[in-house]
């Protein structure tokens, strides 16, 4: 049987996200409880978490989380790593031995700084330099895989039920202001650690409940811009779409959402002329990045969390607020488990984004100035 | 010189049921080829089978269903190499010394690759979408897309380049006034307007009565430059430079002088009764940089308000050519495959030059993506798109839209007798004979052509929904939605698709 990455594996899933918009740190216990409630939405073949704000002592370094299949792969990767980066600190990612979690690869984290000279030689800005290295490692270095590459954040994922994965990675010992989680139900996979969610690139992490029918249209468009979809999963492509539209194209979240889950033409036809022209242009230019098929996703960034459903809401997604906290989950139970009495709880409509930003971050990711406001519910 | 005796025998046998025939002479009046004739002395209708092209006009209109036309049962001695078609060709050329002419598309039994591709449908893990209950969007845009959108104060900083907006990814392909009748073009123009798409003037100019349909019209600039003037360029919504045509790549066109009546003379801006000869090349285009100059001349002439496309025939090196055309500034590229129809083409060229459009499309789309310029240019494919499933497969392979011509003419009543070049189209389509053109009522023609588009649109929506897709742009280049059947590894590789079961 082909390993994931050589073959595309569609899957269903559960997602959950907890964020404090004031940046207050909380332990991973709640997110584990939240995703555990939705146990039946996974099948034990994948679980994972992303956590933001967890490495304050290394907040200016890129935190690379690696999976290695072997000692040789680790050595080969470290040669490359040392060539392009200065390793500030490295250690094995601490894990708890558990019966439920088997066949774990070697999991290591490196806090690194790009080598200025190499970066200059490559003629790339810092973020692009890191992205290129991640893409190259994941597609060319056999047995080594970078599954997390952002600053002051990290992804923790593997084969198993999410609550077991959370325990395995000792997430109760971390403190983050944003937690996202994923329970995976792949339809046909031998189970591969790299195939679990979240998928990340720099600070952007994506967990996804759904299956993308526009996958190949999205993938083939992104490949023109240097992205390499080595893992052949729907979620990887979503992470790259988000990265492309925000980082490379410099678009506001409003436009990103407009591209990924565009309004329907019947709605566009009713818009006032100026806005209509804008939305039309977005669909004409970024039509290949429209995401089709059932999905609800949670995107984590250094600025906050964005939840998005497909246009006709073929996957569940519930959101709630309580004080400074924003919760999003596939099921209401996932929220009520950790927040029994929210201030507000609602099911966002298809294509309607839930945007939760850190209070001091709105300037970067907020809706473009002067534009019609989109729903910001944090 | 002694008169040469013809060795040809009739292609078709006409059977007239004497019990049914009421001698009404409808068949006599309807047949422009003068197959049927009435003998005053006998008081009976007879047929001259040698003249029959099997257009089925008489069969269809016979009020008593008295006529049957079928292939002649006469058979030459069996020979797999020297087939009856080959032998007949030699007889004709031995009699005439001319180039063999034919009409419509290549009818050789080459593989139809559309029929070797199967579409996906969702089951369980990804729900199919019901187009009767959910919006199903078939809109597509043709035109150059900028590398990125820039916003200022929430508004677009710059407008995007001009785009053609299609409500269905199907347009009517280039057919000139001359090759088809004015009523046929009117039918297509009205249908295009009704269904939110475009028709194409071909190289024959735009008849004055069609100017009101300019918003739904692509005006062509071909090597003969017939009917090209500033008002004409302004009238259309896009300008298309015709370099080649699938039915006859590498050669020009010829409208015989006898077809150039007053109307065509005025529209094409040539004297009445003169042959309209389109040169094989444009005499101002001998290189890709020359093409670029014409593209930008036309953009200048139209104030950069209209997309300028380039139509080429699918030939061996089509991917590299398309890349050059994209870089030359074309807003869309139309690729016409070797099955493409025509009013008249040399038979040997039609049947032996060019490549299947399926391969051409796959190769061009792949090449443009590898070069990172696919989004700069739109792709339109043509050359025997026969059904909505062909359209869906073309989009999944990478097309933005398709052109149809033969299918559109069939909708108007064409019976594919392949004799367009004679000018005696009994259905009033490929003819300028006023007696015959009246047979096609443009209102009814428009209704039939629009019905075809609407039927296809419903089917496209059903197929999209089955794949769990509710917007056409999510199908474009989505080759995972295709699987090959009965194809070699190499063919699969060129098409960029997996085999069924993979």
PDB file of C-alpha atoms in Angstrom, chain A residues 262-272 275-277 279-280 283 311, chain B residues 137:
ATOM      1  CA  UNK A 262     -16.657  33.389  -2.301  1.00  0.00           C
ATOM      2  CA  UNK A 263     -20.194  34.756  -2.210  1.00  0.00           C
ATOM      3  CA  UNK A 264     -22.479  33.182  -4.799  1.00  0.00           C
ATOM      4  CA  UNK A 265     -23.092  35.017  -8.049  1.00  0.00           C
ATOM      5  CA  UNK A 266     -26.726  35.553  -7.133  1.00  0.00           C
ATOM      6  CA  UNK A 267     -25.507  37.449  -4.074  1.00  0.00           C
ATOM      7  CA  UNK A 268     -22.799  39.287  -6.001  1.00  0.00           C
ATOM      8  CA  UNK A 269     -25.399  40.437  -8.534  1.00  0.00           C
ATOM      9  CA  UNK A 270     -27.259  42.222  -5.745  1.00  0.00           C
ATOM     10  CA  UNK A 271     -24.197  44.115  -4.445  1.00  0.00           C
ATOM     11  CA  UNK A 272     -23.655  47.814  -5.001  1.00  0.00           C
ATOM     12  CA  UNK A 275     -18.278  46.124  -4.182  1.00  0.00           C
ATOM     13  CA  UNK A 276     -19.568  44.009  -7.025  1.00  0.00           C
ATOM     14  CA  UNK A 277     -16.559  44.962  -9.113  1.00  0.00           C
ATOM     15  CA  UNK A 279     -15.794  40.632  -5.650  1.00  0.00           C
ATOM     16  CA  UNK A 280     -15.929  39.909  -9.363  1.00  0.00           C
ATOM     17  CA  UNK A 283     -13.314  35.590  -8.316  1.00  0.00           C
ATOM     18  CA  UNK A 311     -20.120  28.165   1.136  1.00  0.00           C
TER      19      UNK A 311
ATOM     20  CA  UNK B 137     -22.176  28.259 -10.785  1.00  0.00           C
TER      21      UNK B 137
END
